[in-house]
Each structure stands twice: as structure tokens, then as C-alpha cells.
GROMACS .gro file of C-alpha atoms in nm:
model
  335
    1MET     CA    1   5.395 -14.400  -2.684
    2THR     CA    2   5.122 -14.140  -2.731
    3ARG     CA    3   5.187 -13.902  -3.029
    4GLY     CA    4   5.243 -13.536  -2.937
    5ILE     CA    5   5.387 -13.598  -2.590
    6PRO     CA    6   5.768 -13.548  -2.583
    7ARG     CA    7   5.984 -13.814  -2.440
    8ALA     CA    8   6.148 -13.764  -2.103
    9GLY     CA    9   6.477 -13.576  -2.140
   10ALA     CA   10   6.394 -13.460  -2.492
   11ARG     CA   11   6.371 -13.097  -2.381
   12SER     CA   12   6.705 -13.111  -2.206
   13GLY     CA   13   6.874 -13.262  -2.509
   14GLN     CA   14   6.726 -12.997  -2.731
   15LEU     CA   15   6.854 -12.714  -2.509
   16ARG     CA   16   7.199 -12.872  -2.493
   17ARG     CA   17   7.220 -12.891  -2.872
   18ILE     CA   18   7.119 -12.525  -2.898
   19ALA     CA   19   7.390 -12.424  -2.649
   20GLU     CA   20   7.651 -12.625  -2.840
   21ARG     CA   21   7.557 -12.454  -3.167
   22ARG     CA   22   7.587 -12.113  -3.001
   23ALA     CA   23   7.925 -12.201  -2.852
   24ARG     CA   24   8.058 -12.310  -3.192
   25ALA     CA   25   7.928 -11.992  -3.351
   26GLY     CA   26   8.091 -11.781  -3.078
   27ARG     CA   27   8.427 -11.952  -3.114
   28ALA     CA   28   8.412 -11.898  -3.487
   29ALA     CA   29   8.359 -11.525  -3.428
   30GLY     CA   30   8.648 -11.504  -3.169
   31GLN     CA   31   8.422 -11.451  -2.878
   32ARG     CA   32   8.436 -11.623  -2.542
   33SER     CA   33   8.182 -11.901  -2.511
   34ARG     CA   34   7.921 -11.883  -2.252
   35ALA     CA   35   7.862 -12.175  -2.019
   36PRO     CA   36   7.564 -12.389  -2.113
   37LEU     CA   37   7.258 -12.278  -1.942
   38GLY     CA   38   7.132 -12.630  -1.863
   39ALA     CA   39   6.802 -12.699  -1.717
   40ARG     CA   40   6.684 -12.443  -1.466
   41ARG     CA   41   6.498 -12.556  -1.168
   42PRO     CA   42   6.194 -12.363  -1.063
   43GLY     CA   43   6.282 -12.071  -0.831
   44HIS     CA   44   6.656 -12.102  -0.905
   45ARG     CA   45   6.869 -11.813  -1.042
   46PRO     CA   46   7.205 -11.885  -1.201
   47ARG     CA   47   7.503 -11.771  -0.994
   48ALA     CA   48   7.661 -11.450  -1.124
   49PRO     CA   49   8.020 -11.495  -1.249
   50GLU     CA   50   8.283 -11.378  -1.000
   51ARG     CA   51   8.462 -11.056  -1.074
   52THR     CA   52   8.838 -11.064  -1.073
   53GLY     CA   53   9.105 -10.799  -1.039
   54GLY     CA   54   8.994 -10.681  -0.695
   55ALA     CA   55   9.153 -10.734  -0.355
   56ALA     CA   56   9.002 -11.080  -0.321
   57GLY     CA   57   9.112 -11.183  -0.668
   58ALA     CA   58   9.456 -11.024  -0.665
   59GLY     CA   59   9.692 -11.199  -0.897
   60THR     CA   60   9.415 -11.340  -1.118
   61GLY     CA   61   9.264 -11.024  -1.277
   62PRO     CA   62   9.377 -10.817  -1.570
   63ALA     CA   63   9.617 -10.608  -1.351
   64ALA     CA   64   9.817 -10.924  -1.290
   65GLY     CA   65   9.856 -10.984  -1.657
   66PRO     CA   66  10.116 -10.847  -1.898
   67ALA     CA   67   9.941 -10.508  -1.926
   68GLY     CA   68   9.951 -10.460  -1.545
   69TRP     CA   69  10.319 -10.537  -1.528
   70ASP     CA   70  10.384 -10.296  -1.814
   71ARG     CA   71  10.211 -10.015  -1.624
   72ARG     CA   72  10.413 -10.087  -1.309
   73ALA     CA   73  10.738 -10.095  -1.506
   74GLY     CA   74  10.651  -9.763  -1.669
   75LEU     CA   75  10.576  -9.600  -1.333
   76LEU     CA   76  10.904  -9.730  -1.191
   77ALA     CA   77  11.088  -9.599  -1.496
   78MET     CA   78  10.940  -9.253  -1.436
   79LEU     CA   79  11.024  -9.250  -1.065
   80LEU     CA   80  11.375  -9.388  -1.100
   81PRO     CA   81  11.540  -9.065  -1.232
   82GLY     CA   82  11.387  -8.862  -0.949
   83LEU     CA   83  11.502  -9.108  -0.684
   84THR     CA   84  11.847  -9.110  -0.840
   85ALA     CA   85  11.863  -8.729  -0.832
   86VAL     CA   86  11.758  -8.719  -0.465
   87ALA     CA   87  12.017  -8.979  -0.373
   88THR     CA   88  12.281  -8.782  -0.564
   89LEU     CA   89  12.192  -8.460  -0.380
   90VAL     CA   90  12.206  -8.629  -0.042
   91PHE     CA   91  12.541  -8.785  -0.122
   92THR     CA   92  12.677  -8.452  -0.249
   93TRP     CA   93  12.558  -8.266   0.062
   94VAL     CA   94  12.716  -8.522   0.293
   95SER     CA   95  13.040  -8.510   0.095
   96VAL     CA   96  13.056  -8.128   0.091
   97THR     CA   97  12.983  -8.109   0.465
   98GLN     CA   98  13.253  -8.362   0.541
   99VAL     CA   99  13.505  -8.186   0.318
  100SER     CA  100  13.418  -7.847   0.475
  101GLU     CA  101  13.471  -7.984   0.825
  102GLU     CA  102  13.801  -8.138   0.723
  103LEU     CA  103  13.915  -7.810   0.565
  104THR     CA  104  13.818  -7.618   0.879
  105ILE     CA  105  14.015  -7.855   1.100
  106SER     CA  106  14.309  -7.836   0.862
  107GLU     CA  107  14.301  -7.455   0.853
  108GLN     CA  108  14.281  -7.435   1.231
  109GLY     CA  109  14.580  -7.665   1.256
  110GLN     CA  110  14.777  -7.455   1.009
  111ILE     CA  111  14.691  -7.132   1.194
  112ALA     CA  112  14.795  -7.289   1.524
  113ASP     CA  113  15.131  -7.387   1.370
  114ARG     CA  114  15.179  -7.037   1.227
  115TYR     CA  115  15.093  -6.882   1.561
  116ASP     CA  116  15.340  -7.101   1.753
  117LYS     CA  117  15.621  -7.027   1.507
  118ALA     CA  118  15.552  -6.651   1.517
  119ILE     CA  119  15.560  -6.648   1.899
  120GLU     CA  120  15.890  -6.836   1.894
  121ARG     CA  121  16.043  -6.584   1.652
  122LEU     CA  122  15.942  -6.294   1.878
  123ASP     CA  123  16.226  -6.404   2.107
  124ASP     CA  124  16.484  -6.408   1.827
  125GLY     CA  125  16.796  -6.194   1.864
  126SER     CA  126  16.746  -6.030   1.523
  127ALA     CA  127  16.512  -5.730   1.509
  128ASN     CA  128  16.428  -5.809   1.147
  129ILE     CA  129  16.315  -6.162   1.235
  130ARG     CA  130  16.107  -6.027   1.521
  131ARG     CA  131  15.954  -5.774   1.283
  132GLY     CA  132  15.865  -6.054   1.042
  133ALA     CA  133  15.702  -6.247   1.327
  134ILE     CA  134  15.492  -5.941   1.411
  135PHE     CA  135  15.360  -5.918   1.056
  136SER     CA  136  15.291  -6.293   1.067
  137LEU     CA  137  15.070  -6.231   1.369
  138GLN     CA  138  14.892  -5.961   1.173
  139GLY     CA  139  14.816  -6.214   0.899
  140ILE     CA  140  14.685  -6.458   1.160
  141MET     CA  141  14.445  -6.192   1.292
  142GLU     CA  142  14.314  -6.134   0.940
  143ASP     CA  143  14.281  -6.504   0.855
  144SER     CA  144  14.140  -6.608   1.192
  145PRO     CA  145  13.962  -6.325   1.379
  146ARG     CA  146  13.906  -6.557   1.676
  147GLN     CA  147  14.283  -6.536   1.742
  148GLN     CA  148  14.280  -6.155   1.759
  149PRO     CA  149  14.245  -6.121   2.139
  150ALA     CA  150  14.547  -6.349   2.186
  151VAL     CA  151  14.752  -6.152   1.932
  152ILE     CA  152  14.660  -5.822   2.100
  153TYR     CA  153  14.780  -5.962   2.432
  154ASP     CA  154  15.108  -6.093   2.285
  155LEU     CA  155  15.194  -5.772   2.097
  156SER     CA  156  15.102  -5.552   2.395
  157GLN     CA  157  15.325  -5.762   2.617
  158TYR     CA  158  15.603  -5.748   2.359
  159ILE     CA  159  15.594  -5.366   2.342
  160ARG     CA  160  15.589  -5.330   2.719
  161ALA     CA  161  15.883  -5.571   2.752
  162HIS     CA  162  16.095  -5.377   2.502
  163ALA     CA  163  15.992  -5.017   2.568
  164ALA     CA  164  15.891  -4.982   2.933
  165LYS     CA  165  16.227  -4.968   3.115
  166LYS     CA  166  16.379  -4.666   2.944
  167ALA     CA  167  16.280  -4.405   2.688
  168THR     CA  168  16.305  -4.546   2.339
  169SER     CA  169  16.272  -4.374   2.004
  170ALA     CA  170  16.040  -4.557   1.768
  171GLU     CA  171  16.267  -4.458   1.482
  172LYS     CA  172  16.542  -4.674   1.633
  173ALA     CA  173  16.309  -4.964   1.712
  174PRO     CA  174  16.138  -5.070   1.388
  175ASP     CA  175  16.002  -5.385   1.548
  176ILE     CA  176  15.819  -5.186   1.816
  177GLN     CA  177  15.688  -4.941   1.556
  178ALA     CA  178  15.565  -5.240   1.354
  179ALA     CA  179  15.385  -5.386   1.656
  180LEU     CA  180  15.216  -5.051   1.723
  181SER     CA  181  15.109  -5.024   1.360
  182VAL     CA  182  14.964  -5.376   1.361
  183LEU     CA  183  14.764  -5.300   1.675
  184GLY     CA  184  14.642  -4.973   1.528
  185GLN     CA  185  14.530  -5.134   1.201
  186ARG     CA  186  14.331  -5.423   1.350
  187ASP     CA  187  13.953  -5.455   1.327
  188PRO     CA  188  13.820  -5.361   1.674
  189ALA     CA  189  13.505  -5.565   1.610
  190HIS     CA  190  13.705  -5.880   1.692
  191ASP     CA  191  13.872  -5.754   2.011
  192GLY     CA  192  13.629  -5.933   2.238
  193ASP     CA  193  13.703  -5.824   2.595
  194ARG     CA  194  14.075  -5.774   2.526
  195ALA     CA  195  14.204  -5.414   2.534
  196ILE     CA  196  14.538  -5.288   2.407
  197ASP     CA  197  14.754  -5.253   2.718
  198LEU     CA  198  15.049  -5.015   2.677
  199ARG     CA  199  15.060  -4.875   3.029
  200GLY     CA  200  15.397  -4.731   3.121
  201VAL     CA  201  15.542  -4.766   2.770
  202GLN     CA  202  15.806  -4.501   2.693
  203LEU     CA  203  15.820  -4.425   2.323
  204ALA     CA  204  15.907  -4.101   2.152
  205ASP     CA  205  15.848  -4.006   1.789
  206VAL     CA  206  15.592  -4.279   1.732
  207ASP     CA  207  15.387  -4.275   1.412
  208LEU     CA  208  15.027  -4.375   1.485
  209LYS     CA  209  14.857  -4.152   1.231
  210GLY     CA  210  14.500  -4.270   1.178
  211ALA     CA  211  14.542  -4.569   1.411
  212ASP     CA  212  14.250  -4.710   1.608
  213LEU     CA  213  14.340  -4.723   1.977
  214SER     CA  214  13.986  -4.690   2.107
  215GLY     CA  215  13.958  -4.806   2.467
  216ALA     CA  216  14.334  -4.862   2.494
  217LEU     CA  217  14.507  -4.860   2.834
  218LEU     CA  218  14.779  -4.597   2.804
  219ALA     CA  219  14.805  -4.465   3.160
  220GLY     CA  220  15.152  -4.340   3.245
  221ALA     CA  221  15.281  -4.394   2.890
  222VAL     CA  222  15.515  -4.153   2.713
  223PHE     CA  223  15.440  -4.062   2.350
  224SER     CA  224  15.619  -3.729   2.329
  225ARG     CA  225  15.662  -3.576   1.983
  226GLY     CA  226  15.449  -3.853   1.833
  227ASP     CA  227  15.226  -3.822   1.529
  228LEU     CA  228  14.873  -3.920   1.630
  229GLU     CA  229  14.687  -3.715   1.373
  230GLY     CA  230  14.337  -3.849   1.326
  231THR     CA  231  14.400  -4.129   1.577
  232LYS     CA  232  14.096  -4.284   1.743
  233LEU     CA  233  14.139  -4.270   2.120
  234SER     CA  234  13.776  -4.260   2.227
  235GLY     CA  235  13.728  -4.406   2.573
  236ALA     CA  236  14.103  -4.456   2.615
  237ASP     CA  237  14.271  -4.440   2.957
  238LEU     CA  238  14.533  -4.162   2.924
  239ARG     CA  239  14.575  -4.073   3.287
  240GLY     CA  240  14.915  -3.916   3.343
  241THR     CA  241  15.021  -3.988   2.984
  242ALA     CA  242  15.295  -3.765   2.842
  243LEU     CA  243  15.182  -3.625   2.508
  244ARG     CA  244  15.402  -3.316   2.501
  245ARG     CA  245  15.449  -3.174   2.150
  246THR     CA  246  15.241  -3.457   2.012
  247ILE     CA  247  15.030  -3.403   1.701
  248LEU     CA  248  14.668  -3.480   1.787
  249HIS     CA  249  14.514  -3.284   1.502
  250GLY     CA  250  14.161  -3.413   1.443
  251ALA     CA  251  14.209  -3.696   1.693
  252ASP     CA  252  13.904  -3.859   1.852
  253LEU     CA  253  13.945  -3.817   2.230
  254SER     CA  254  13.575  -3.833   2.311
  255ARG     CA  255  13.506  -3.983   2.655
  256ALA     CA  256  13.880  -4.031   2.706
  257ASN     CA  257  14.026  -4.006   3.057
  258LEU     CA  258  14.293  -3.731   3.034
  259TYR     CA  259  14.335  -3.679   3.407
  260LYS     CA  260  14.660  -3.490   3.464
  261THR     CA  261  14.775  -3.565   3.111
  262ASP     CA  262  15.071  -3.366   2.984
  263LEU     CA  263  14.949  -3.193   2.668
  264ARG     CA  264  15.192  -2.902   2.670
  265GLU     CA  265  15.252  -2.768   2.320
  266ALA     CA  266  15.041  -3.045   2.175
  267ASP     CA  267  14.841  -2.979   1.860
  268LEU     CA  268  14.477  -3.048   1.945
  269THR     CA  269  14.330  -2.852   1.655
  270GLU     CA  270  13.987  -2.988   1.558
  271ALA     CA  271  14.021  -3.268   1.813
  272ASP     CA  272  13.703  -3.421   1.953
  273LEU     CA  273  13.699  -3.367   2.331
  274ARG     CA  274  13.330  -3.425   2.388
  275GLY     CA  275  13.276  -3.604   2.717
  276ALA     CA  276  13.652  -3.609   2.787
  277ASP     CA  277  13.787  -3.563   3.139
  278LEU     CA  278  14.076  -3.313   3.137
  279THR     CA  279  14.084  -3.260   3.510
  280GLY     CA  280  14.426  -3.126   3.608
  281ALA     CA  281  14.559  -3.158   3.253
  282GLU     CA  282  14.860  -2.950   3.144
  283LEU     CA  283  14.755  -2.746   2.842
  284SER     CA  284  15.020  -2.476   2.832
  285GLY     CA  285  15.091  -2.381   2.472
  286ALA     CA  286  14.853  -2.643   2.335
  287GLY     CA  287  14.668  -2.564   2.014
  288LEU     CA  288  14.297  -2.578   2.091
  289ALA     CA  289  14.155  -2.411   1.781
  290ASP     CA  290  13.820  -2.552   1.668
  291VAL     CA  291  13.818  -2.833   1.925
  292ARG     CA  292  13.481  -2.996   1.978
  293VAL     CA  293  13.356  -2.993   2.336
  294ASP     CA  294  13.021  -3.031   2.508
  295GLY     CA  295  12.866  -2.992   2.848
  296ALA     CA  296  13.023  -3.320   2.961
  297THR     CA  297  13.380  -3.204   2.890
  298GLU     CA  298  13.555  -3.163   3.227
  299TRP     CA  299  13.815  -2.881   3.261
  300THR     CA  300  13.834  -2.859   3.639
  301GLY     CA  301  14.191  -2.782   3.749
  302ALA     CA  302  14.321  -2.776   3.391
  303HIS     CA  303  14.637  -2.563   3.369
  304ARG     CA  304  14.610  -2.317   3.083
  305PRO     CA  305  14.809  -1.993   3.135
  306GLU     CA  306  14.658  -1.849   2.818
  307GLY     CA  307  14.318  -1.867   2.986
  308ASP     CA  308  14.132  -1.944   2.663
  309LEU     CA  309  13.981  -2.280   2.742
  310PRO     CA  310  13.708  -2.361   2.489
  311THR     CA  311  13.347  -2.372   2.597
  312ALA     CA  312  13.072  -2.601   2.484
  313THR     CA  313  12.892  -2.493   2.170
  314ALA     CA  314  12.514  -2.498   2.150
  315VAL     CA  315  12.365  -2.805   1.989
  316PRO     CA  316  12.106  -2.722   1.719
  317VAL     CA  317  11.756  -2.792   1.844
  318PRO     CA  318  11.529  -2.993   1.609
  319PRO     CA  319  11.240  -2.786   1.465
  320ASP     CA  320  10.976  -2.989   1.649
  321ARG     CA  321  11.135  -2.934   1.992
  322THR     CA  322  11.132  -2.622   2.205
  323THR     CA  323  11.355  -2.728   2.492
  324SER     CA  324  11.680  -2.538   2.530
  325THR     CA  325  12.023  -2.694   2.541
  326ALA     CA  326  12.220  -2.728   2.861
  327THR     CA  327  12.426  -2.428   2.961
  328PRO     CA  328  12.800  -2.462   2.903
  329ARG     CA  329  13.006  -2.570   3.198
  330PRO     CA  330  13.245  -2.312   3.339
  331GLY     CA  331  13.602  -2.326   3.216
  332GLY     CA  332  13.738  -2.410   3.558
  333ASP     CA  333  14.075  -2.303   3.688
  334ALA     CA  334  14.270  -2.150   3.404
  335THR     CA  335  14.562  -2.026   3.602
   0.00000   0.00000   0.00000
């Protein structure tokens, strides 16, 4: 063999020994060993090592190791209290809604039972028991406003049944007086389309001071010598009603129909008669001091021997308006 020419394979063996020494040195230093380079063919580039941890290498990269699972466990631990709170709120809302519906059904059932028992007691032979039933109906109206139209109908019917055939004194009929008081103390906002119907009722000496009978049907009724001071009767139907010697001091009779109403010797001081129809009304001896009237108050045919029917007072004109008020209507027949 010629001196100076390396043997075949000598170069490869030398490179392999170098790689082995480097690998041993790397392991001693705690580093990962690199793959032996080996002999490189001309024009050949070593293949780059594959990267792991991506979508293609899922489950083999660092995220799939202990550190990745620790991060996922930590995230779940942070989200778990929030999810628990949301679930608790949803469960609480469902429970409260269900309990509220059950309470509503239970209350409606209790009110229905109370209503049936009160109606049954209205037919009792004892006036005191009937009076207690009337106040029970008042409580039902307050607890369940939706029942108010039905209670108005029942109490109106009760009064007509017990005080429409002959004249009755309210002082001798405490149950009727109680029914009138309950009707007068109700909240009209819950009346619906139901009006108090006391047509033809004959009651003397009734006490309805400050009661609210707005829009009530009282045609042909008798309330002689009653106390209706400050009573609200706006829009009420009082055609042919007997109100002789009745106290109507400060009563609201605006827009009321008082056609041929008997108001002889009635006290109408400071009453509101604006827009009221007093056509053919009997006003002999009635106190009309300081009554409030307007151009819409109708006096045609009103019987007033004193001849001092009030006239409409001028309405103050706002400063920014120059139009004049309507002229008062004539007093009509005062004979």
C-alpha cells in the first residue's frame, strides 16, 4: 500500500469516532445527543428534525406532557367555581318561579273558598252573620282586585234585594249600611266595566260621607235625610232620585244626571255642579251657596221658587291668551 493514501473507509471511521466522543461529552454535560452525522453524499442535505406539539403531532409534543396537563387542570379549576355559580343561579331561579306559581295557585284557591263561603253567609238568617260576610267580601276585594267587579255585583244585588220593596232606615239595617260603606270605600281603579247598581233602592238616613259612588246607577232611588257630605257622585245616574233634606255639602256632582231629581231642602253648599244636568230638578229650599257651575250646567225647567239659581262664573284666562270665556247660560225657568 502506497504511503500517504488513506485506506478505504478510514475517513468514515474517523468521523464516527469523532461523533461518538461528542455524544459521550454531551451526555456527561446533561445535554441531548445529536445523531451522528455520517457520511454525506454530494448534493445531499440532512433532513430537518420534525417539530412536535402541533396539530400533526398532537399527543407527542410538550403540551401532551405533564406540564400541559397541569395547565389544563389549572384552567378547569378556575372555570369550575364560575360554572357552579351559574348552575346555582339557574336552579334558584327555576325553584323560585315554581314556588311563586304554586303560591299564586294556592292563594287563588283560598280566595275562591273565601268568596264561596261569604256568598253562602249572605243568605243567613242572622243580620250579624250577613254583616260579617259583607266585610269578608271587602277583604277579598283588597286581597284580590280581580274579584272586585264580582263583589260589586253581589253587594249591589244584596242591597236591592233587601231595600227595594219598601222604605228602610239604614239605622235599622246595619247589614245594608255595611254593604253601602264597603261599596263606597272600594278602589274604583279595579271596577272594570262594572258599575254600582242601586236603582230603586229605598233607604233613609244613610251615611255615605266621603264615599266614592262615581258613575253609580241610582235612578229612582230614595236617600232622603242621608249624609252624603263630600261624596263623589261624578257621572252618576240620579234621574228621579229622592234626595230631600240630604246633606250634599261639598259633594262632587260634576257631569251627574239629575233630571227631575228631588233636591228640596237639600244642602248643596259648595257642591260641584259643573256639567251637571238639573233639567226639571226640584230645588225648593235647597242651599246653593258657593256651588260651582259652568256653562255646561243645565238648569232648564228647574223648579226654584226663590229664583236665585246660580250662574256660571268666569274662568280665568291664561296671560298668553286673549280669547274670552263663554257667556253664562240663562238660569232657565225659575218659577
